[in-house]
Coordinates of C-alpha atoms in Angstrom, one line a residue:
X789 CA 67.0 114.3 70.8
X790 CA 70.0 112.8 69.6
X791 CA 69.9 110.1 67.1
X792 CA 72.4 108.2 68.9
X793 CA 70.4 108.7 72.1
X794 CA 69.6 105.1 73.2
X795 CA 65.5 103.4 72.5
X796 CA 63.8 100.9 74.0
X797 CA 64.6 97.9 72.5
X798 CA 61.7 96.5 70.6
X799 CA 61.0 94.0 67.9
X800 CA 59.7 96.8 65.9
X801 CA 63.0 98.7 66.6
X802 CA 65.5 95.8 65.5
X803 CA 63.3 95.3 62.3
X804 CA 63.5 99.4 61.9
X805 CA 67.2 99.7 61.9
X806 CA 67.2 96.6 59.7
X807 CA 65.2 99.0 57.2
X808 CA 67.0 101.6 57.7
X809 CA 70.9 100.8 57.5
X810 CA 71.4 97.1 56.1
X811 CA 71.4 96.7 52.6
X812 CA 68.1 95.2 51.6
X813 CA 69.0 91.7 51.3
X814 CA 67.7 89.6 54.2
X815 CA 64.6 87.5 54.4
X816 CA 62.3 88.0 57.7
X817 CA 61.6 84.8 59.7
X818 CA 59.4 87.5 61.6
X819 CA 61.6 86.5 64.8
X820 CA 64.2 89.2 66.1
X821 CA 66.4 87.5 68.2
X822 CA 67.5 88.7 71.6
X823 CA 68.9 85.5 73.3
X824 CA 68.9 82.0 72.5
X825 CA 69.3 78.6 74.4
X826 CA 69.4 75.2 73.4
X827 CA 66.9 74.8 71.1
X828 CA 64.6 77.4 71.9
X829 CA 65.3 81.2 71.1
X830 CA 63.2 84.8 72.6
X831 CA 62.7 87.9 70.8
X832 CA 62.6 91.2 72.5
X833 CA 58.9 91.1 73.0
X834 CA 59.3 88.4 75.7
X835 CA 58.5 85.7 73.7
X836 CA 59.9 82.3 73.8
X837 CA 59.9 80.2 70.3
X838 CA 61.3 76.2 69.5
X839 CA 63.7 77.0 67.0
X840 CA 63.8 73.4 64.4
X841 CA 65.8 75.4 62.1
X842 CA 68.8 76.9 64.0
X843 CA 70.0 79.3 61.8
X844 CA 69.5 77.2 58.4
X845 CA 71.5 74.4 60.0
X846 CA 73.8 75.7 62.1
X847 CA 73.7 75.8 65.9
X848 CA 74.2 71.6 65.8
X849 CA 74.9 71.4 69.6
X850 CA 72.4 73.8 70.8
X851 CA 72.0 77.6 71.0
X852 CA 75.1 79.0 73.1
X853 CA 76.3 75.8 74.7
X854 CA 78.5 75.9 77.1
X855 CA 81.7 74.3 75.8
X856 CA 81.7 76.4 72.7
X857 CA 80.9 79.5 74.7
X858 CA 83.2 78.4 77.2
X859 CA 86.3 77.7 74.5
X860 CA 85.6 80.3 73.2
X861 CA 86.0 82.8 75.8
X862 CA 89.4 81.3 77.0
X863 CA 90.6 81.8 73.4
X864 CA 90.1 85.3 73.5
X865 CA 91.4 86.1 76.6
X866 CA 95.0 84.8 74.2
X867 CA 95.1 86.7 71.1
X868 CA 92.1 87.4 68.9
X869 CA 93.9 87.1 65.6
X870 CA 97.4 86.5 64.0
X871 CA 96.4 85.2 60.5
X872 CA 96.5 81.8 60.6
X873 CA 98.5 81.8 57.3
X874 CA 101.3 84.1 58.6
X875 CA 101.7 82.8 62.3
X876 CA 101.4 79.3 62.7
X877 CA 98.9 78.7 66.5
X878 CA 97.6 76.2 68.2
X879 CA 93.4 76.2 67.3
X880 CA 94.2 76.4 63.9
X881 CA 96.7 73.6 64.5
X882 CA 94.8 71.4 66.9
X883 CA 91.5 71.6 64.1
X884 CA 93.4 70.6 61.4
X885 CA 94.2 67.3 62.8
X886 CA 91.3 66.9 64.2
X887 CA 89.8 67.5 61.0
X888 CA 92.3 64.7 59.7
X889 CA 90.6 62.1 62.4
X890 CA 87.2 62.6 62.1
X891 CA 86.8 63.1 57.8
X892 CA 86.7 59.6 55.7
X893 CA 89.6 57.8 54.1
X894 CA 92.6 60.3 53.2
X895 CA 91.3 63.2 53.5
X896 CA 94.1 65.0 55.6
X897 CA 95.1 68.3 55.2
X898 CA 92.7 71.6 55.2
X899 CA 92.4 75.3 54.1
X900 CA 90.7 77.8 56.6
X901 CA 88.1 80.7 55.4
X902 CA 85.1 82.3 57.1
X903 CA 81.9 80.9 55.0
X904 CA 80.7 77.4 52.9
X905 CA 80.6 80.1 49.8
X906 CA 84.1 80.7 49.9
X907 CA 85.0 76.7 50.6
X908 CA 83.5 75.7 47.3
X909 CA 85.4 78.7 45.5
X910 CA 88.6 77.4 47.0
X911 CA 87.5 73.8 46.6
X912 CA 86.7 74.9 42.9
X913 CA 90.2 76.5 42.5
X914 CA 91.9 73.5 43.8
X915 CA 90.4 71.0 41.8
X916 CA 91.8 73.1 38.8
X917 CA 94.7 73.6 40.0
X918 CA 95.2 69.7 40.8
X919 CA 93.9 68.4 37.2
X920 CA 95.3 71.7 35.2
X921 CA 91.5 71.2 33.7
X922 CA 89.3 74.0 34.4
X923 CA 85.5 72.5 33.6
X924 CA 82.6 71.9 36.6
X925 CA 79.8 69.9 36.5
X926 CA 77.1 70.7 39.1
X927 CA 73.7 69.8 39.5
X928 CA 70.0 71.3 39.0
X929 CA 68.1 72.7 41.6
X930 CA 71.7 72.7 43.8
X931 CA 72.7 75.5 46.2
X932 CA 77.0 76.6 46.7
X933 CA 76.6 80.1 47.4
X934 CA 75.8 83.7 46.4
X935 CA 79.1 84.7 45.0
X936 CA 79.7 84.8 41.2
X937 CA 82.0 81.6 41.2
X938 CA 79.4 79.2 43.9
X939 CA 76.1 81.3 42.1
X940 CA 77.9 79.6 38.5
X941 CA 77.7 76.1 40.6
X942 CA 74.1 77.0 41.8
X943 CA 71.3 74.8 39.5
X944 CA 68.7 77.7 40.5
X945 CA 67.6 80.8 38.4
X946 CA 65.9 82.4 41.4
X947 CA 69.4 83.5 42.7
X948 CA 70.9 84.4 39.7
X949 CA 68.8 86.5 38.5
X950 CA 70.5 89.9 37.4
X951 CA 74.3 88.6 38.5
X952 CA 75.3 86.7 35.3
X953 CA 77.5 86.7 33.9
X954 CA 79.5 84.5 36.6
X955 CA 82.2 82.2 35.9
X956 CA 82.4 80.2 32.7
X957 CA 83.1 76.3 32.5
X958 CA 80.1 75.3 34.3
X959 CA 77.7 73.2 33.3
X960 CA 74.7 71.7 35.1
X961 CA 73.0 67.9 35.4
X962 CA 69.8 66.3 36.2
X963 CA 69.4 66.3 40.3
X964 CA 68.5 62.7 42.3
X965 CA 65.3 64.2 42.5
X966 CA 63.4 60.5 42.3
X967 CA 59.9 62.4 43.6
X968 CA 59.8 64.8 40.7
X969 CA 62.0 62.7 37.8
X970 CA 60.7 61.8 34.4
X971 CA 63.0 58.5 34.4
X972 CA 61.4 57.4 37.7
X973 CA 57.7 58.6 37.2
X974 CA 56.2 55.0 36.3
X975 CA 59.0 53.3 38.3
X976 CA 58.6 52.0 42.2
X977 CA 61.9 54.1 42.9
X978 CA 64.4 55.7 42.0
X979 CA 66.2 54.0 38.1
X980 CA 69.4 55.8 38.6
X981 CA 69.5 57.5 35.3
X982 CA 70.5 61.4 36.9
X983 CA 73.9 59.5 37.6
X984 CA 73.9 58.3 33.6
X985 CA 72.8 61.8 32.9
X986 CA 76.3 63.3 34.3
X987 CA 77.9 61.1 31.9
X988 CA 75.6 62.5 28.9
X989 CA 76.4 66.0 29.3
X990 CA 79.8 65.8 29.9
X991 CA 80.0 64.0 26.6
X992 CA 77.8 66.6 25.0
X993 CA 77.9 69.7 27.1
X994 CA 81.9 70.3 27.7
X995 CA 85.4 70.3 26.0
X996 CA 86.9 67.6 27.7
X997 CA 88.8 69.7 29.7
X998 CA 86.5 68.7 33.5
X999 CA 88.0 69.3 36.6
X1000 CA 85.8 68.9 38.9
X1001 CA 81.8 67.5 39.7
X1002 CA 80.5 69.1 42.7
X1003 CA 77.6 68.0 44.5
X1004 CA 75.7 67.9 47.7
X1005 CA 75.1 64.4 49.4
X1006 CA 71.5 65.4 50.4
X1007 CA 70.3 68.5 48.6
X1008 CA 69.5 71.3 51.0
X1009 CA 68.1 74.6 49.6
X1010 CA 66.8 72.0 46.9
X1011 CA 64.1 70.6 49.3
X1012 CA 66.2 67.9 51.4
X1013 CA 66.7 66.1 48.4
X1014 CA 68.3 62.1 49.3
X1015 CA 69.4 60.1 46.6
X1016 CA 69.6 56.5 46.0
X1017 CA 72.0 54.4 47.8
X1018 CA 74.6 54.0 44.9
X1019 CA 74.2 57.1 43.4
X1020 CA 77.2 59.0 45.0
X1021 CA 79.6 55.8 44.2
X1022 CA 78.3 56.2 40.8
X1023 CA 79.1 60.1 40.7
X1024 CA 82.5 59.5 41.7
X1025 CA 83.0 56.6 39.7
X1026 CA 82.1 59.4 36.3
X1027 CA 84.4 62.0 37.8
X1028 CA 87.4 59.9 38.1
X1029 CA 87.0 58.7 34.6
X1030 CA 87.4 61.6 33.4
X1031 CA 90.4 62.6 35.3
X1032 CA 88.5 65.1 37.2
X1033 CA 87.6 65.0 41.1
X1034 CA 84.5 64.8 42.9
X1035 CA 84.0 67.9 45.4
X1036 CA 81.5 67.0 48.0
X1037 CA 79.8 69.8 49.7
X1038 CA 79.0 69.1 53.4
X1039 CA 78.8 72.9 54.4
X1040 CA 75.0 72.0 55.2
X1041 CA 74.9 68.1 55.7
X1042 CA 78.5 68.0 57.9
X1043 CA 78.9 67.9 61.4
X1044 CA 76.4 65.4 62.2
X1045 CA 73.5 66.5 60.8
X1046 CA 72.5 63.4 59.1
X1047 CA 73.1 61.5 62.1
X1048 CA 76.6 60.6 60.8
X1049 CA 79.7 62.9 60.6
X1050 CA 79.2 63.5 57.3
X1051 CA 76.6 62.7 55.2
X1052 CA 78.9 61.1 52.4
X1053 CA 79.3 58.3 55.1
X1054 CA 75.7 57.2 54.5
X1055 CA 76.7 56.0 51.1
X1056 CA 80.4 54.8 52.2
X1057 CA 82.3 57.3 49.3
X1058 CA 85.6 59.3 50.1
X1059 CA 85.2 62.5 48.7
X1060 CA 88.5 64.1 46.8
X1061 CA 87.6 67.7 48.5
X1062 CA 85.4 67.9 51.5
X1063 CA 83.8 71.4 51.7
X1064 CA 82.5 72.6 55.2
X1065 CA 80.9 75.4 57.2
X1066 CA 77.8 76.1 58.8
X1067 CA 78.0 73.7 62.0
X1068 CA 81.5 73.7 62.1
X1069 CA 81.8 76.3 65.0
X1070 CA 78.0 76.3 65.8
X1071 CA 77.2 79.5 65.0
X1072 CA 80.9 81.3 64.8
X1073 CA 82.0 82.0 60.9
X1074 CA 84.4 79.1 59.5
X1075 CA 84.7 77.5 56.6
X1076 CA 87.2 74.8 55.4
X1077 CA 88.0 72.6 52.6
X1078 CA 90.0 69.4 53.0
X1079 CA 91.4 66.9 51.1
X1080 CA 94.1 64.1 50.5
X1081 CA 97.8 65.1 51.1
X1082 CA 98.4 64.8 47.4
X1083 CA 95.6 67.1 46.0
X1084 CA 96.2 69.7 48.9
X1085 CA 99.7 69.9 48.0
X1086 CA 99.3 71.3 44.7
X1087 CA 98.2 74.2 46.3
X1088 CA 101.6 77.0 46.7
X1089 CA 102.3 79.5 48.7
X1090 CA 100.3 82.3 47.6
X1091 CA 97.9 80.6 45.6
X1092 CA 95.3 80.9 48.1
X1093 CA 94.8 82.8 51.3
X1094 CA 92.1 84.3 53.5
X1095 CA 92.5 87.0 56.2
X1096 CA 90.7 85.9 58.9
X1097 CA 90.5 82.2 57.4
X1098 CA 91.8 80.1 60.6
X1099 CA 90.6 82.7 63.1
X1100 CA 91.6 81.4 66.5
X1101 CA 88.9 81.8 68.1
X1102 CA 86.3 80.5 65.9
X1103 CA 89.0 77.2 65.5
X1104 CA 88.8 76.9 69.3
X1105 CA 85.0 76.6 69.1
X1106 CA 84.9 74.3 66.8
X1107 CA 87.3 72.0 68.7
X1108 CA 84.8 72.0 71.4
X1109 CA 82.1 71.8 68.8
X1110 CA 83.4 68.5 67.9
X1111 CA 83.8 67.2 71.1
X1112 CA 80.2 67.7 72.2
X1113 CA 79.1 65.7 68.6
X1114 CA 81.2 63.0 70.0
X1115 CA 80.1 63.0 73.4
X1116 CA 76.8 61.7 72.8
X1117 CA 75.0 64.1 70.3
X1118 CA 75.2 61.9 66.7
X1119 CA 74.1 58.8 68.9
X1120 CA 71.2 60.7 69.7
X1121 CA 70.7 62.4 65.9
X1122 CA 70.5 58.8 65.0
X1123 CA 68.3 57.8 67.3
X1124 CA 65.9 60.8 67.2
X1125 CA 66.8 61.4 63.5
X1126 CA 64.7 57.9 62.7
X1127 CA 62.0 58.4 65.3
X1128 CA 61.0 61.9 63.2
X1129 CA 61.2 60.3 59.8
X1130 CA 58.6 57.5 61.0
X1131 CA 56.4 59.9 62.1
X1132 CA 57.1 62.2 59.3
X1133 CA 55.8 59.0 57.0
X1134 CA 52.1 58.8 59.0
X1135 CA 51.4 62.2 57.8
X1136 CA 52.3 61.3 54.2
X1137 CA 50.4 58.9 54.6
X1138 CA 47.4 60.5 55.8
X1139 CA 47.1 63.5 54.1
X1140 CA 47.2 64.1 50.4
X1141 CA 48.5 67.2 50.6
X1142 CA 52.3 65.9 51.7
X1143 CA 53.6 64.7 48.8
X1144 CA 56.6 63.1 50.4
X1145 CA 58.6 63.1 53.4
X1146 CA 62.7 62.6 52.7
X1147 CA 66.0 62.9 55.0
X1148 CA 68.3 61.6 56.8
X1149 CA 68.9 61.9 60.3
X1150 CA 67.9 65.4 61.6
X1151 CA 67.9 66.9 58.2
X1152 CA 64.1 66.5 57.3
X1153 CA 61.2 67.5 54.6
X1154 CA 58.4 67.5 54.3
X1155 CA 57.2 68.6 50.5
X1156 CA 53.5 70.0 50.4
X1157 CA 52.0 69.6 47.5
X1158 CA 48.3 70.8 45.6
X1159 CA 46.7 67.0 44.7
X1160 CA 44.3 68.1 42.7
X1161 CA 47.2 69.2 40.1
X1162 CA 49.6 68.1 38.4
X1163 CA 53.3 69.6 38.6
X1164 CA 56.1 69.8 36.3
X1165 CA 56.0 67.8 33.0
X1166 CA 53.0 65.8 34.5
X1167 CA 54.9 64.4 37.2
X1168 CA 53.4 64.1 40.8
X1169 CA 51.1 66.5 42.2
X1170 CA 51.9 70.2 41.8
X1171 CA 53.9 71.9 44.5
X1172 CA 52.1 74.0 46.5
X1173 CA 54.1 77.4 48.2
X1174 CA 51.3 78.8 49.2
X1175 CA 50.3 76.4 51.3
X1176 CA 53.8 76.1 52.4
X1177 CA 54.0 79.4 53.3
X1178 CA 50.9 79.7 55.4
X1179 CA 52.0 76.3 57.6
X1180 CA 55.1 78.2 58.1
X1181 CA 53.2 81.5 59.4
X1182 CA 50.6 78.9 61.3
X1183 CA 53.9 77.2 62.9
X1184 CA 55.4 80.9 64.2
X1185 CA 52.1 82.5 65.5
X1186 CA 50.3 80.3 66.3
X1187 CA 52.9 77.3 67.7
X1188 CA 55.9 79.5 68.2
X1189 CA 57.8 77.4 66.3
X1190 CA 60.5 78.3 63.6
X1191 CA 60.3 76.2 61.1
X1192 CA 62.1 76.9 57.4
X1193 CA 60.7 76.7 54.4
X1194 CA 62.7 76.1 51.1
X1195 CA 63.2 73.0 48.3
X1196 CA 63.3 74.5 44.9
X1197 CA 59.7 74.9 44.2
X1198 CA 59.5 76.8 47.9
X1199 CA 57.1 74.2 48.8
X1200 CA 59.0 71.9 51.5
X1201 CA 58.6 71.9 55.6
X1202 CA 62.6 71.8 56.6
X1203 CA 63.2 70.1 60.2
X1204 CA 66.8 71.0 60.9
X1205 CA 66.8 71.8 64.4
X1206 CA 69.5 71.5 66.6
X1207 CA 70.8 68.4 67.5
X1208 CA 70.2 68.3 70.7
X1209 CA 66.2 68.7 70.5
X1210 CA 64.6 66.6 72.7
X1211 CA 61.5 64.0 72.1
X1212 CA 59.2 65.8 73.7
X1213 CA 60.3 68.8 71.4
X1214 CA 60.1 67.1 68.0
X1215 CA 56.4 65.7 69.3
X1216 CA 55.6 69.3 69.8
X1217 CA 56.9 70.5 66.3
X1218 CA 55.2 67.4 64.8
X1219 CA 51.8 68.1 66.1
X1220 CA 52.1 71.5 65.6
X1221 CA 52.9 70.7 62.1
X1222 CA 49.8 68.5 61.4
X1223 CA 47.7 71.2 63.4
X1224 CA 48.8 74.1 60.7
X1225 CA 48.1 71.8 57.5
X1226 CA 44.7 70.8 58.9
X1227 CA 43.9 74.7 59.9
X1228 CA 45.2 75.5 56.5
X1229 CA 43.4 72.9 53.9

């Protein structure tokens, strides 16, 4: 028999290949995909699952909808690529303005790549090349990617383990972490202190030579992390006396997951850079960076460039990716977004084992927690991975219902389904989600 000779396609068969001839990176939600629709997906088994985490926050309007599918299509039927850089087109064109419109203040012009990794590394490089500085400030427990320069950003040993060195110049704060933070333990709420803490360790911690603090306006990989209200202001307020800019990274939180554009409009602050991926074409690879005419334009020709940055196609879908958020979907992130974190709140306060619920919008968690210990430095109950682990297993085999699980301790439920899920969905996932912690403590 051939080894090309085509097999029945089977979950066991996908997950065999996957053994056989990827590199051995990727992390199993146990769910080979075969198609997908709205907010539900089927492997090849037959089986139908909700999906409430659409592809760590990607598919915003809905598995394979139509008018991205639909853009999409009539792109390619055009040209499939010209380098966006080298031959000026109309997606790449139309996107950029639109990005103009729809991103806060004067934010107006934008770069083009493929991922959120490589927005912050071009965000990164244009915030140096802006200031001439060349010092970051990121945060603990924050996520900006895998590559050497966004891994130097990242606040989490458990992906930087074996890569360093990465870049130099980076140095880390305390995150708006109110649940777990010393300054808040015996507080009702959060003091604001991580924001005084920037202004500590860039007084202690760099050469006065800062460029740039980046940070997340709710903290994804770090266990949908919100701050307080003033917090961001406060942030920016610390870069800008230093002379440096404040990078905001959206790639997670943008295109309406937080029930508003972007989540920096919850806390009414214009970023300097905007970085953005992940819903941007709903499930097509883009990334961008944007910012104000004057920053952008420090950027030269040649100083920064990407292939297949701008790719036609993928700009065409996220055109149409834009206009279904405006049609009707952030309305109803809003409206659904609040009706999830009530009920999200009766099952903290029913059961000891949820430490806290936290988000905004669709962008939800729900931190387990082990209350018969305490965590970190004495503060709060201990968080409990195991227990977040088996809820997520419960949720998939015995629910089917994809559910993420993350935060920095690996201990947090992550609702971030697409936002289009329906009432009747998010009762389901809810339910479903009180049925696996009762079946598991």
């Amino acid at each position: 028999m051939s080894k090309h000779q085509p097999q029945e396609l089977t979950n066991e068969r996908i997950e065999a290949q996957y053994d056989e001839y990827l590199m051995p990176i990727w992390k199993s939600l146990n769910v080979p995909l075969r198609r997908a629709a709205g907010c539900t997906v089927e492997d090849f088994d037959g089986t139908e699952y909700l999906d409430v985490f659409s592809g760590i926050s990607v598919t915003n309007v809905g598995h394979r909808n139509d008018r991205v599918v639909e853009a999409a299509k009539d792109q390619l039927d055009e040209f499939v690529h010209g380098c966006s850089y080298v031959h000026p087109n109309k997606p790449v064109a139309d996107l950029a303005e639109r990005i103009a419109e729809i991103t806060p203040g004067d934010l107006q012009k934008t770069f083009f790549c493929n991922s959120g990794t490589e927005a912050v590394e071009g965000a990164i490089k244009l915030a140096r090349k802006y200031t001439g500085s060349k010092e970051v400030v990121a945060l603990e427990m924050a996520f900006h990617g895998r590559t050497l320069g966004s891994l130097a950003l990242t606040g989490n040993k458990a992906y930087k383990d074996g890569m360093t060195p990465t870049i130099n110049n980076v140095t880390h704060a305390s995150a708006p972490y109110s649940y777990r933070c010393q300054s808040c333990a015996d507080e009702d709420g959060c003091t604001g202190q991580c924001a005084t803490d920037i202004e500590q360790v860039i007084n202690t911690h760099t050469a006065d030579d800062l460029a740039a603090i980046i940070v997340e306006p709710v903290m994804g990989e770090g266990g949908i992390v919100v701050p307080s209200e003033d917090w961001l202001a406060r942030v920016r307020d610390v870069a800008h006396d230093h002379g440096a800019l404040l990078v905001v990274d959206e790639v997670q939180t943008g295109y309406g997951r937080t029930g508003e554009m972007w989540a920096s409009e919850h806390f009414d602050v214009v970023p300097d850079i905007l970085t953005q991926a992940k819903g941007i074409a709903n499930g097509l690879p883009l990334g961008a960076l944007t910012a104000s005419a004057e920053v952008a334009d420090s950027f030269g020709a040649g100083d920064h460039l990407s292939t297949f940055g701008g790719n036609p196609v993928t700009c065409a879908a996220s055109l149409a990716t834009i206009d279904a958020l405006q049609d009707g979907i952030l309305d109803h992130t809003r409206t659904e977004g609040e009706w999830l974190s009530d009920r999200l709140m009766e099952l903290e306060e029913q059961y000891d084992v949820v430490g806290e619920t936290r988000g905004l919008g669709l962008m939800q968690g729900v931190e387990l927690v082990d209350p018969t210990t305490t965590g970190p430095a004495g503060i709060a109950p201990a968080p409990d991975s195991e227990l977040a682990k088996a809820v997520g297993t419960h949720l998939r085999e015995s629910s089917q219902i994809i559910m993420g699980v993350g935060g920095f301790h690996k201990n947090v439920m992550r609702f971030q389904p697409p936002l289009t899920i329906s009432r009747e969905q998010l009762e389901r996932t809810v339910d479903s989600l009180e049925q696996a912690i009762q079946a598991n403590t």
